[in-house]
Amino acid sequence: MTEKDLPALSIADLQSMLRRREVSAREVVDALRARVEAVDGEIGAYLSLDMDAAAKEAEEANVDLPLGGIPVAIKDIINVMGQPCTCGSKILHGYRATYDATVIRKLRAAGAIPFGKTNLDEFAMGSSTENSAMKLTRNPWDLTRVPGGSSGGSAAAVAADAAFGALGSDTGGSIRQPAALSGVVGFKPTYGRVSRFGLVAFASSLDQIGPLTKTVRDSALIMNVIAGHDPQDSTSLNEPVPDYAAKLGNDLRGIRLGVPKEYMIEGTDPQVKAAINAAVKQMNSLGAEIVDVSLPHTDYAVAVYYILATAEASANLARFDGVRYGYRAENPKDVLDLYGRTREEGFGPEVKRRVILGTYVLSSGYYDAYYLRAQKVRELIRQDFAKAFEKVDAVISPTSPVPAFKLGERTADPLQMYLADIFTIAANLAGICGISIPCGFAEVDGHRLPIGLQLLGKPLDEARILQIAHAYEQSTDWHKSRPPIASATHKA
Ligand code: GLN
């Protein structure tokens, strides 16, 4: 194996090579640096890199630790001490994190090397990464298309072999949807499973951190490290963490999979439908029993989400006022002018739209009509899933109704953009876990565009979801396909 081939490895394979001393952690960082330099000019996945520090850490890496010597990319909304944390926003210009998020502390303790921060929609609001104030990120499968979002930088980096694995955050689909559009695995844990301490808050009752990786096993390996109770996050669950990787197997006997009739909506691309139907058959042939289920309140999920998420965002983003962090408007007349102009100049249009909407739904006279009602419907959506999970172990659907769309195609119409998350949002409202895995390709304009399959599971049932996803993945070759940019640069 030459240095050029190293970046294509999965975390699991890299781990065995490191442990057999066939490669050093330093060589891995050097190979990754070369790869990022070769492709990221075109992809635009990274907002900042600290490869010199990574190389130093690699020199001292203990490769026998759970993720010893493995470089991991981090969505730029998670604090890594000393590194910028822009949240894709101008308002955090110049800010550097003064502490490590709990997930970063845990990654470091397990020997992993956080080496770069990835692009995202501003404050994770969006589905295409186009709401970043910093740069565009392009889909490695077709550079004229979006990588999905908001964790688009993390997804594109992993897809282009410019990261072995990455962390993202998922408030309404931001790990699963970009994973689907970029052809990688994206896992959203149960609400409370992974600490949110050090994740810049968007909608605190929905946000979760999770991995984006090339394989399901790699997601399990990262989950083993980042999951668990944290007294610094009051919503963190105090439950034991199983060994997610140990439970992975190859058959699905005894597993019951629910196909919800509400999830094959009009407007779902026929190639996406066909791929999901084929995957359901495949899982059936691996021993799973397929059961019809119903999630009758699905229709309300997007509306409920955009009331609750914006309400929470309007409160969470109040802290960006020019006094405490980052950007500050120049020559303010007084303190109100300072607040007003800092926010006017520092926030982009999508963030402003949401702060205004969220403030409105929380205002007196409207609170009961919007916020309170949305909370009630959220509970009905949670109950839908609880009922379905009495009959099945997991619910299957497409992750996204369409494959990657063109850059610019949906930016003029926020509603169109919001609909990109129609299949992922309910899981956040219900607090359950979910994964997106590659399940096929659509042929569009001469390009092969990845299709993602979503599996949703009961609260704290991540081990089973990973097990089902892994068994399916191992029975297919989808995860082995690399985008043209990967092979083109490899051959060069
Ligand atoms: N696309 C959804 C939104 O714009 C979800 C984003 C996310 O999960 N962070 O809010």
Short mmCIF file of C-alpha atoms and ligand atoms in Angstrom, two decimals:
data_model
loop_
_atom_site.label_atom_id
_atom_site.label_comp_id
_atom_site.label_asym_id
_atom_site.label_seq_id
_atom_site.Cartn_x
_atom_site.Cartn_y
_atom_site.Cartn_z
CA MET A 1 0.00 0.00 0.00
CA THR A 2 1.37 3.41 -0.95
CA GLU A 3 0.79 6.63 0.93
CA LYS A 4 -1.70 7.59 -1.80
CA ASP A 5 -3.98 4.68 -0.94
CA LEU A 6 -4.09 5.30 2.80
CA PRO A 7 -6.85 7.96 2.81
CA ALA A 8 -9.29 5.54 1.15
CA LEU A 9 -9.16 3.17 4.14
CA SER A 10 -11.99 2.75 6.60
CA ILE A 11 -11.26 3.55 10.24
CA ALA A 12 -11.43 -0.16 11.09
CA ASP A 13 -8.83 -1.06 8.44
CA LEU A 14 -6.62 1.87 9.35
CA GLN A 15 -6.83 0.81 12.98
CA SER A 16 -5.58 -2.71 12.23
CA MET A 17 -2.70 -1.38 10.13
CA LEU A 18 -1.71 1.03 12.88
CA ARG A 19 -1.88 -1.69 15.51
CA ARG A 20 0.18 -4.09 13.41
CA ARG A 21 2.69 -1.23 13.04
CA GLU A 22 2.38 -1.45 9.24
CA VAL A 23 1.98 2.28 9.14
CA SER A 24 2.69 5.00 11.69
CA ALA A 25 0.20 7.57 12.90
CA ARG A 26 2.53 10.24 11.52
CA GLU A 27 2.44 8.65 8.04
CA VAL A 28 -1.34 8.59 8.23
CA VAL A 29 -1.53 12.31 9.02
CA ASP A 30 0.95 13.10 6.23
CA ALA A 31 -1.05 11.05 3.72
CA LEU A 32 -4.27 12.73 4.80
CA ARG A 33 -2.69 16.16 4.50
CA ALA A 34 -1.61 15.37 0.93
CA ARG A 35 -5.08 14.12 0.10
CA VAL A 36 -6.81 17.20 1.54
CA GLU A 37 -4.41 19.43 -0.42
CA ALA A 38 -5.15 17.49 -3.61
CA VAL A 39 -8.94 17.56 -3.47
CA ASP A 40 -10.21 20.21 -1.11
CA GLY A 41 -9.63 23.07 -3.51
CA GLU A 42 -12.43 21.57 -5.59
CA ILE A 43 -14.62 20.20 -2.78
CA GLY A 44 -14.38 22.99 -0.20
CA ALA A 45 -15.12 20.76 2.78
CA TYR A 46 -12.80 22.44 5.29
CA LEU A 47 -13.01 25.84 6.96
CA SER A 48 -9.80 25.42 8.95
CA LEU A 49 -7.07 22.82 9.32
CA ASP A 50 -4.35 22.33 11.86
CA MET A 51 -2.22 19.65 10.28
CA ASP A 52 0.98 20.72 12.04
CA ALA A 53 -0.59 20.14 15.44
CA ALA A 54 -2.10 16.89 14.14
CA ALA A 55 1.32 15.70 12.96
CA LYS A 56 2.76 16.46 16.40
CA GLU A 57 -0.03 14.61 18.15
CA ALA A 58 0.50 11.70 15.79
CA GLU A 59 4.14 11.42 16.87
CA GLU A 60 2.93 10.69 20.39
CA ALA A 61 -0.17 8.68 19.51
CA ASN A 62 -0.86 5.47 21.38
CA VAL A 63 -2.29 3.34 18.58
CA ASP A 64 -3.57 0.73 21.00
CA LEU A 65 -6.21 3.10 22.35
CA PRO A 66 -9.74 2.67 20.87
CA LEU A 67 -9.18 5.34 18.17
CA GLY A 68 -5.43 5.74 18.67
CA GLY A 69 -3.84 7.75 15.86
CA ILE A 70 -7.04 8.15 13.86
CA PRO A 71 -7.61 11.68 12.50
CA VAL A 72 -11.24 12.82 12.76
CA ALA A 73 -12.78 15.90 11.09
CA ILE A 74 -15.13 18.06 13.17
CA LYS A 75 -18.14 20.08 12.05
CA ASP A 76 -17.34 23.70 12.77
CA ILE A 77 -20.09 24.07 15.35
CA ILE A 78 -18.33 21.89 17.92
CA ASN A 79 -15.73 23.57 20.12
CA VAL A 80 -12.14 22.36 19.78
CA MET A 81 -9.88 24.27 22.15
CA GLY A 82 -7.72 26.88 20.44
CA GLN A 83 -9.38 26.34 17.06
CA PRO A 84 -11.81 28.72 15.37
CA CYS A 85 -15.46 27.79 15.78
CA THR A 86 -17.25 29.82 13.12
CA CYS A 87 -20.59 27.97 12.94
CA GLY A 88 -20.40 29.02 9.28
CA SER A 89 -21.28 32.55 10.40
CA LYS A 90 -19.68 35.94 10.10
CA ILE A 91 -20.85 36.72 13.61
CA LEU A 92 -18.22 34.40 15.10
CA HIS A 93 -15.44 35.96 13.05
CA GLY A 94 -12.19 35.81 15.00
CA TYR A 95 -13.57 33.65 17.80
CA ARG A 96 -11.46 30.76 19.03
CA ALA A 97 -12.78 28.04 21.30
CA THR A 98 -11.60 28.30 24.89
CA TYR A 99 -12.41 24.70 25.76
CA ASP A 100 -12.98 21.25 24.26
CA ALA A 101 -16.54 19.97 23.80
CA THR A 102 -17.14 16.75 25.72
CA VAL A 103 -17.08 14.73 22.47
CA ILE A 104 -13.65 16.22 21.66
CA ARG A 105 -12.37 15.44 25.16
CA LYS A 106 -13.58 11.86 24.71
CA LEU A 107 -12.09 11.53 21.23
CA ARG A 108 -8.73 12.76 22.51
CA ALA A 109 -8.84 10.40 25.49
CA ALA A 110 -9.42 7.57 23.01
CA GLY A 111 -6.35 8.63 21.01
CA ALA A 112 -8.16 10.25 18.06
CA ILE A 113 -6.75 13.39 16.45
CA PRO A 114 -9.20 16.22 15.64
CA PHE A 115 -7.37 17.97 12.80
CA GLY A 116 -9.83 20.17 10.89
CA LYS A 117 -13.16 21.94 11.03
CA THR A 118 -15.72 21.33 8.31
CA ASN A 119 -18.11 23.65 6.52
CA LEU A 120 -21.80 23.85 7.39
CA ASP A 121 -24.92 25.91 6.88
CA GLU A 122 -24.80 28.93 9.18
CA PHE A 123 -25.59 27.68 12.72
CA ALA A 124 -26.62 24.36 11.11
CA MET A 125 -29.69 25.95 9.52
CA GLY A 126 -30.10 24.45 6.08
CA SER A 127 -29.94 21.34 3.94
CA SER A 128 -27.30 22.15 1.33
CA THR A 129 -24.39 23.91 3.12
CA GLU A 130 -25.14 26.88 0.84
CA ASN A 131 -26.13 28.95 3.89
CA SER A 132 -22.49 28.99 5.00
CA ALA A 133 -21.13 32.55 5.12
CA MET A 134 -17.68 31.12 4.38
CA LYS A 135 -17.66 29.09 1.18
CA LEU A 136 -19.45 26.60 -1.04
CA THR A 137 -18.97 22.90 -0.53
CA ARG A 138 -19.41 20.71 -3.60
CA ASN A 139 -20.66 17.16 -3.84
CA PRO A 140 -17.73 14.85 -4.69
CA TRP A 141 -20.02 12.80 -6.98
CA ASP A 142 -20.90 15.83 -9.11
CA LEU A 143 -19.21 19.15 -8.44
CA THR A 144 -22.22 21.10 -9.71
CA ARG A 145 -24.38 19.70 -6.91
CA VAL A 146 -24.77 20.25 -3.16
CA PRO A 147 -23.35 17.79 -0.63
CA GLY A 148 -26.51 18.16 1.47
CA GLY A 149 -26.49 19.89 4.82
CA SER A 150 -26.06 21.16 7.27
CA SER A 151 -23.09 18.82 7.96
CA GLY A 152 -22.16 19.07 4.26
CA GLY A 153 -18.46 19.65 4.86
CA SER A 154 -18.19 16.54 7.03
CA ALA A 155 -20.11 14.42 4.50
CA ALA A 156 -18.14 15.67 1.48
CA ALA A 157 -14.80 15.22 3.27
CA VAL A 158 -15.56 11.60 4.10
CA ALA A 159 -16.95 10.90 0.61
CA ALA A 160 -13.84 12.36 -1.06
CA ASP A 161 -11.46 10.38 1.19
CA ALA A 162 -10.37 13.69 2.70
CA ALA A 163 -11.36 12.42 6.17
CA PHE A 164 -11.49 8.91 7.64
CA GLY A 165 -14.51 9.91 9.66
CA ALA A 166 -16.14 13.07 10.94
CA LEU A 167 -18.50 14.42 13.54
CA GLY A 168 -21.66 16.24 12.54
CA SER A 169 -24.75 17.48 14.34
CA ASP A 170 -28.35 16.58 13.56
CA THR A 171 -31.25 18.81 14.60
CA GLY A 172 -33.66 17.84 11.84
CA GLY A 173 -31.57 15.62 9.57
CA SER A 174 -28.23 17.38 9.28
CA ILE A 175 -26.17 14.21 9.66
CA ARG A 176 -28.40 11.77 7.77
CA GLN A 177 -29.39 13.94 4.81
CA PRO A 178 -25.86 15.02 3.77
CA ALA A 179 -24.69 11.43 4.35
CA ALA A 180 -27.38 10.29 1.89
CA LEU A 181 -26.58 12.92 -0.73
CA SER A 182 -22.84 12.32 -0.48
CA GLY A 183 -22.96 8.52 -0.32
CA VAL A 184 -21.63 7.91 3.18
CA VAL A 185 -22.97 6.58 6.49
CA GLY A 186 -24.48 9.12 8.91
CA PHE A 187 -25.73 8.23 12.38
CA LYS A 188 -27.97 10.30 14.66
CA PRO A 189 -28.01 8.90 18.20
CA THR A 190 -30.98 9.04 20.55
CA TYR A 191 -31.50 12.47 22.09
CA GLY A 192 -29.33 12.50 25.23
CA ARG A 193 -27.06 9.62 24.20
CA VAL A 194 -24.14 11.89 23.25
CA SER A 195 -23.28 14.99 25.27
CA ARG A 196 -24.12 18.33 23.68
CA PHE A 197 -21.68 20.20 25.95
CA GLY A 198 -19.56 22.32 23.62
CA LEU A 199 -21.89 21.97 20.65
CA VAL A 200 -23.08 25.48 19.81
CA ALA A 201 -26.83 25.27 20.41
CA PHE A 202 -29.30 25.62 17.54
CA ALA A 203 -32.45 23.95 18.92
CA SER A 204 -31.50 22.41 22.24
CA SER A 205 -34.38 19.92 22.49
CA LEU A 206 -33.48 18.46 19.07
CA ASP A 207 -29.69 18.76 18.62
CA GLN A 208 -27.53 15.63 18.73
CA ILE A 209 -23.90 14.99 17.72
CA GLY A 210 -23.09 11.88 15.70
CA PRO A 211 -20.58 10.33 13.28
CA LEU A 212 -20.29 10.41 9.47
CA THR A 213 -18.16 7.55 8.18
CA LYS A 214 -17.45 5.27 5.22
CA THR A 215 -18.91 2.20 6.90
CA VAL A 216 -21.41 1.28 9.61
CA ARG A 217 -18.65 -0.37 11.65
CA ASP A 218 -16.74 2.92 11.68
CA SER A 219 -19.81 4.72 13.04
CA ALA A 220 -20.04 2.07 15.78
CA LEU A 221 -16.37 2.61 16.65
CA ILE A 222 -16.88 6.36 17.01
CA MET A 223 -20.12 5.87 18.97
CA ASN A 224 -18.24 3.62 21.42
CA VAL A 225 -16.08 6.61 22.25
CA ILE A 226 -18.47 9.58 22.20
CA ALA A 227 -21.62 8.09 23.77
CA GLY A 228 -22.32 8.23 27.48
CA HIS A 229 -23.42 10.33 30.40
CA ASP A 230 -22.02 13.81 30.94
CA PRO A 231 -22.90 15.81 34.05
CA GLN A 232 -22.20 18.98 32.01
CA ASP A 233 -25.23 18.30 29.78
CA SER A 234 -28.39 18.16 31.89
CA THR A 235 -30.28 16.28 29.16
CA SER A 236 -27.59 13.62 28.83
CA LEU A 237 -28.86 10.12 29.66
CA ASN A 238 -27.25 8.18 32.46
CA GLU A 239 -27.39 4.76 30.81
CA PRO A 240 -24.61 2.24 30.22
CA VAL A 241 -22.93 2.32 26.78
CA PRO A 242 -22.84 -1.07 25.06
CA ASP A 243 -19.99 -2.07 22.73
CA TYR A 244 -21.69 -1.12 19.47
CA ALA A 245 -19.02 -2.69 17.28
CA ALA A 246 -19.10 -6.04 19.08
CA LYS A 247 -22.74 -6.66 18.18
CA LEU A 248 -22.38 -6.33 14.39
CA GLY A 249 -23.32 -9.44 12.46
CA ASN A 250 -24.42 -10.53 9.02
CA ASP A 251 -27.98 -11.77 9.18
CA LEU A 252 -31.31 -10.27 10.06
CA ARG A 253 -33.18 -13.28 11.35
CA GLY A 254 -35.73 -12.34 13.98
CA ILE A 255 -35.66 -8.66 12.98
CA ARG A 256 -38.94 -6.96 12.15
CA LEU A 257 -38.78 -3.96 9.84
CA GLY A 258 -41.62 -1.49 9.45
CA VAL A 259 -42.37 0.22 6.17
CA PRO A 260 -44.55 3.25 6.90
CA LYS A 261 -47.14 3.97 4.26
CA GLU A 262 -46.79 7.73 4.83
CA TYR A 263 -43.13 7.74 3.74
CA MET A 264 -43.46 7.07 0.03
CA ILE A 265 -44.82 10.51 -0.67
CA GLU A 266 -45.57 12.08 -3.98
CA GLY A 267 -42.52 13.89 -5.22
CA THR A 268 -40.20 11.08 -4.18
CA ASP A 269 -37.86 10.44 -7.10
CA PRO A 270 -38.74 7.15 -8.87
CA GLN A 271 -35.09 6.04 -8.75
CA VAL A 272 -35.07 6.64 -4.98
CA LYS A 273 -38.29 4.64 -4.59
CA ALA A 274 -36.90 1.77 -6.63
CA ALA A 275 -33.67 1.67 -4.61
CA ILE A 276 -35.56 1.61 -1.30
CA ASN A 277 -37.91 -1.13 -2.52
CA ALA A 278 -34.93 -3.20 -3.64
CA ALA A 279 -33.24 -2.67 -0.26
CA VAL A 280 -36.36 -3.80 1.58
CA LYS A 281 -36.38 -6.99 -0.51
CA GLN A 282 -32.71 -7.52 0.19
CA MET A 283 -33.24 -7.19 3.95
CA ASN A 284 -36.12 -9.60 3.66
CA SER A 285 -33.81 -12.10 1.97
CA LEU A 286 -31.37 -11.68 4.89
CA GLY A 287 -34.13 -12.91 7.20
CA ALA A 288 -35.97 -9.73 8.23
CA GLU A 289 -39.73 -9.80 8.39
CA ILE A 290 -41.32 -6.82 6.64
CA VAL A 291 -44.34 -5.28 8.36
CA ASP A 292 -46.61 -2.41 7.29
CA VAL A 293 -46.75 0.37 9.86
CA SER A 294 -48.43 3.73 10.03
CA LEU A 295 -47.13 7.04 11.35
CA PRO A 296 -50.30 9.07 10.93
CA HIS A 297 -48.95 12.44 12.12
CA THR A 298 -46.06 12.51 9.64
CA ASP A 299 -47.69 15.28 7.62
CA TYR A 300 -47.29 17.73 10.50
CA ALA A 301 -43.61 17.06 11.20
CA VAL A 302 -42.12 19.79 9.01
CA ALA A 303 -44.53 22.46 10.29
CA VAL A 304 -44.02 21.46 13.93
CA TYR A 305 -40.26 21.41 13.47
CA TYR A 306 -40.13 24.90 11.96
CA ILE A 307 -42.08 26.31 14.90
CA LEU A 308 -40.11 24.58 17.66
CA ALA A 309 -36.66 24.79 16.07
CA THR A 310 -37.00 28.47 15.25
CA ALA A 311 -38.42 29.24 18.72
CA GLU A 312 -35.43 27.58 20.37
CA ALA A 313 -32.99 29.14 17.92
CA SER A 314 -34.32 32.64 18.61
CA ALA A 315 -33.54 32.15 22.30
CA ASN A 316 -30.18 30.39 21.78
CA LEU A 317 -28.87 32.96 19.30
CA ALA A 318 -29.66 35.90 21.59
CA ARG A 319 -26.15 35.53 23.04
CA PHE A 320 -24.51 36.77 19.84
CA ASP A 321 -24.66 40.47 20.54
CA GLY A 322 -21.21 41.81 19.77
CA VAL A 323 -20.22 41.88 23.43
CA ARG A 324 -19.32 38.32 24.24
CA TYR A 325 -18.10 36.61 21.07
CA GLY A 326 -16.56 37.27 17.70
CA TYR A 327 -17.79 39.99 15.39
CA ARG A 328 -18.62 43.48 16.67
CA ALA A 329 -20.10 46.34 14.63
CA GLU A 330 -17.87 49.38 14.39
CA ASN A 331 -18.49 52.78 16.01
CA PRO A 332 -21.81 52.04 17.73
CA LYS A 333 -23.81 55.03 18.95
CA ASP A 334 -24.93 53.20 22.07
CA VAL A 335 -25.40 49.66 23.32
CA LEU A 336 -28.66 49.05 21.44
CA ASP A 337 -27.05 50.20 18.23
CA LEU A 338 -24.16 47.81 18.98
CA TYR A 339 -26.53 44.84 19.44
CA GLY A 340 -28.67 45.74 16.46
CA ARG A 341 -25.94 46.39 13.95
CA THR A 342 -23.77 43.48 15.07
CA ARG A 343 -26.69 41.12 14.43
CA GLU A 344 -27.74 42.89 11.25
CA GLU A 345 -24.21 42.68 9.84
CA GLY A 346 -23.18 39.36 11.39
CA PHE A 347 -26.11 37.02 10.66
CA GLY A 348 -27.04 35.78 7.19
CA PRO A 349 -30.57 35.82 5.72
CA GLU A 350 -31.63 32.29 6.78
CA VAL A 351 -30.59 32.87 10.39
CA LYS A 352 -32.44 36.19 10.47
CA ARG A 353 -35.55 34.59 8.97
CA ARG A 354 -35.53 31.98 11.72
CA VAL A 355 -34.84 34.37 14.59
CA ILE A 356 -37.76 36.52 13.41
CA LEU A 357 -40.07 33.53 12.97
CA GLY A 358 -39.03 32.04 16.33
CA THR A 359 -39.52 35.31 18.16
CA TYR A 360 -42.95 35.63 16.59
CA VAL A 361 -44.17 32.15 17.60
CA LEU A 362 -43.04 32.78 21.17
CA SER A 363 -44.60 36.23 21.48
CA SER A 364 -47.52 36.75 23.79
CA GLY A 365 -50.83 36.24 22.05
CA TYR A 366 -49.29 33.75 19.59
CA TYR A 367 -47.54 31.41 22.02
CA ASP A 368 -50.60 29.20 22.58
CA ALA A 369 -51.60 29.15 18.92
CA TYR A 370 -48.16 28.13 17.64
CA TYR A 371 -45.58 27.04 20.19
CA LEU A 372 -47.90 25.25 22.59
CA ARG A 373 -49.86 23.57 19.82
CA ALA A 374 -46.65 22.46 18.13
CA GLN A 375 -45.48 20.89 21.41
CA LYS A 376 -48.72 18.90 21.56
CA VAL A 377 -48.35 17.64 18.00
CA ARG A 378 -44.73 16.79 18.73
CA GLU A 379 -46.02 14.45 21.44
CA LEU A 380 -48.41 12.80 18.94
CA ILE A 381 -45.49 12.23 16.57
CA ARG A 382 -43.52 10.64 19.40
CA GLN A 383 -46.48 8.38 20.18
CA ASP A 384 -46.74 7.34 16.51
CA PHE A 385 -43.21 5.96 16.74
CA ALA A 386 -43.76 4.40 20.15
CA LYS A 387 -46.75 2.51 18.71
CA ALA A 388 -44.84 1.43 15.60
CA PHE A 389 -41.97 0.18 17.76
CA GLU A 390 -44.38 -2.11 19.61
CA LYS A 391 -44.56 -4.05 16.33
CA VAL A 392 -41.15 -3.55 14.73
CA ASP A 393 -37.45 -3.12 15.57
CA ALA A 394 -36.83 -0.42 12.99
CA VAL A 395 -38.67 1.78 10.53
CA ILE A 396 -37.33 2.04 6.96
CA SER A 397 -37.65 4.98 4.59
CA PRO A 398 -35.66 6.97 2.08
CA THR A 399 -33.40 9.48 3.84
CA SER A 400 -34.16 12.15 1.26
CA PRO A 401 -36.91 12.18 -1.39
CA VAL A 402 -34.36 13.18 -4.04
CA PRO A 403 -30.66 12.68 -4.75
CA ALA A 404 -28.28 15.65 -4.55
CA PHE A 405 -29.76 18.74 -6.16
CA LYS A 406 -27.91 21.42 -8.11
CA LEU A 407 -26.09 24.24 -6.37
CA GLY A 408 -28.42 27.24 -6.42
CA GLU A 409 -31.49 25.19 -7.35
CA ARG A 410 -33.33 25.70 -4.05
CA THR A 411 -31.75 28.79 -2.54
CA ALA A 412 -34.45 31.15 -3.77
CA ASP A 413 -37.25 29.20 -2.11
CA PRO A 414 -36.75 28.41 1.59
CA LEU A 415 -39.81 26.13 1.63
CA GLN A 416 -38.31 23.91 -1.07
CA MET A 417 -35.16 23.70 1.02
CA TYR A 418 -37.17 22.83 4.16
CA LEU A 419 -38.82 19.93 2.32
CA ALA A 420 -35.42 18.27 1.83
CA ASP A 421 -35.77 17.03 5.41
CA ILE A 422 -39.26 15.65 5.20
CA PHE A 423 -38.13 12.10 6.14
CA THR A 424 -35.54 12.98 8.76
CA ILE A 425 -37.23 15.61 10.94
CA ALA A 426 -39.73 13.37 12.76
CA ALA A 427 -36.91 11.37 14.38
CA ASN A 428 -35.57 14.50 16.08
CA LEU A 429 -39.04 15.49 17.25
CA ALA A 430 -39.50 11.99 18.70
CA GLY A 431 -35.96 11.89 20.15
CA ILE A 432 -35.22 8.49 18.58
CA CYS A 433 -32.07 7.25 16.83
CA GLY A 434 -31.55 6.88 13.09
CA ILE A 435 -29.00 6.12 10.42
CA SER A 436 -28.57 6.78 6.73
CA ILE A 437 -26.63 4.24 4.66
CA PRO A 438 -25.90 4.04 0.93
CA CYS A 439 -28.44 1.85 -0.90
CA GLY A 440 -27.93 2.59 -4.58
CA PHE A 441 -27.38 5.22 -7.23
CA ALA A 442 -29.55 7.39 -9.40
CA GLU A 443 -28.38 8.15 -12.92
CA VAL A 444 -28.86 11.87 -13.47
CA ASP A 445 -27.36 13.81 -16.40
CA GLY A 446 -24.61 11.27 -16.84
CA HIS A 447 -23.65 11.29 -13.15
CA ARG A 448 -24.12 8.55 -10.59
CA LEU A 449 -25.68 10.16 -7.53
CA PRO A 450 -25.86 8.24 -4.25
CA ILE A 451 -29.18 7.27 -2.66
CA GLY A 452 -29.55 6.90 1.10
CA LEU A 453 -31.72 4.51 3.09
CA GLN A 454 -32.88 5.58 6.53
CA LEU A 455 -33.42 3.21 9.45
CA LEU A 456 -35.04 4.65 12.57
CA GLY A 457 -34.93 2.89 15.93
CA LYS A 458 -36.27 3.05 19.46
CA PRO A 459 -34.70 5.36 22.01
CA LEU A 460 -31.35 3.89 23.12
CA ASP A 461 -31.59 1.06 20.60
CA GLU A 462 -28.60 2.26 18.59
CA ALA A 463 -26.86 -1.13 18.88
CA ARG A 464 -29.70 -2.80 17.00
CA ILE A 465 -29.94 -0.09 14.34
CA LEU A 466 -26.21 -0.35 13.70
CA GLN A 467 -26.53 -4.12 13.56
CA ILE A 468 -29.32 -4.00 10.95
CA ALA A 469 -27.51 -1.35 8.91
CA HIS A 470 -24.27 -3.32 9.00
CA ALA A 471 -25.89 -6.59 7.91
CA TYR A 472 -27.51 -4.85 4.93
CA GLU A 473 -24.33 -2.91 4.06
CA GLN A 474 -22.19 -6.04 4.09
CA SER A 475 -24.58 -7.76 1.71
CA THR A 476 -24.12 -4.97 -0.88
CA ASP A 477 -21.28 -3.16 -2.64
CA TRP A 478 -22.77 0.33 -2.41
CA HIS A 479 -20.42 1.50 0.32
CA LYS A 480 -17.41 0.43 -1.73
CA SER A 481 -18.15 2.78 -4.64
CA ARG A 482 -16.01 5.89 -4.57
CA PRO A 483 -16.89 9.17 -6.29
CA PRO A 484 -15.00 10.10 -9.48
CA ILE A 485 -12.87 12.62 -7.61
CA ALA A 486 -11.54 9.86 -5.38
CA SER A 487 -10.38 7.54 -8.16
CA ALA A 488 -9.29 10.35 -10.52
CA THR A 489 -6.85 11.76 -8.02
CA HIS A 490 -5.75 8.30 -6.89
CA LYS A 491 -4.70 7.35 -10.40
CA ALA A 492 -2.90 10.64 -10.96
N1 GLN B 1 -32.34 21.21 7.40
C1 GLN B 1 -32.94 21.37 8.69
C2 GLN B 1 -32.92 22.83 9.06
O1 GLN B 1 -32.62 23.59 8.22
C3 GLN B 1 -32.20 20.56 9.71
C4 GLN B 1 -30.89 21.14 10.08
C5 GLN B 1 -30.17 20.38 11.10
O2 GLN B 1 -30.43 19.20 11.35
N2 GLN B 1 -29.26 21.06 11.76
O3 GLN B 1 -33.19 23.22 10.14
#
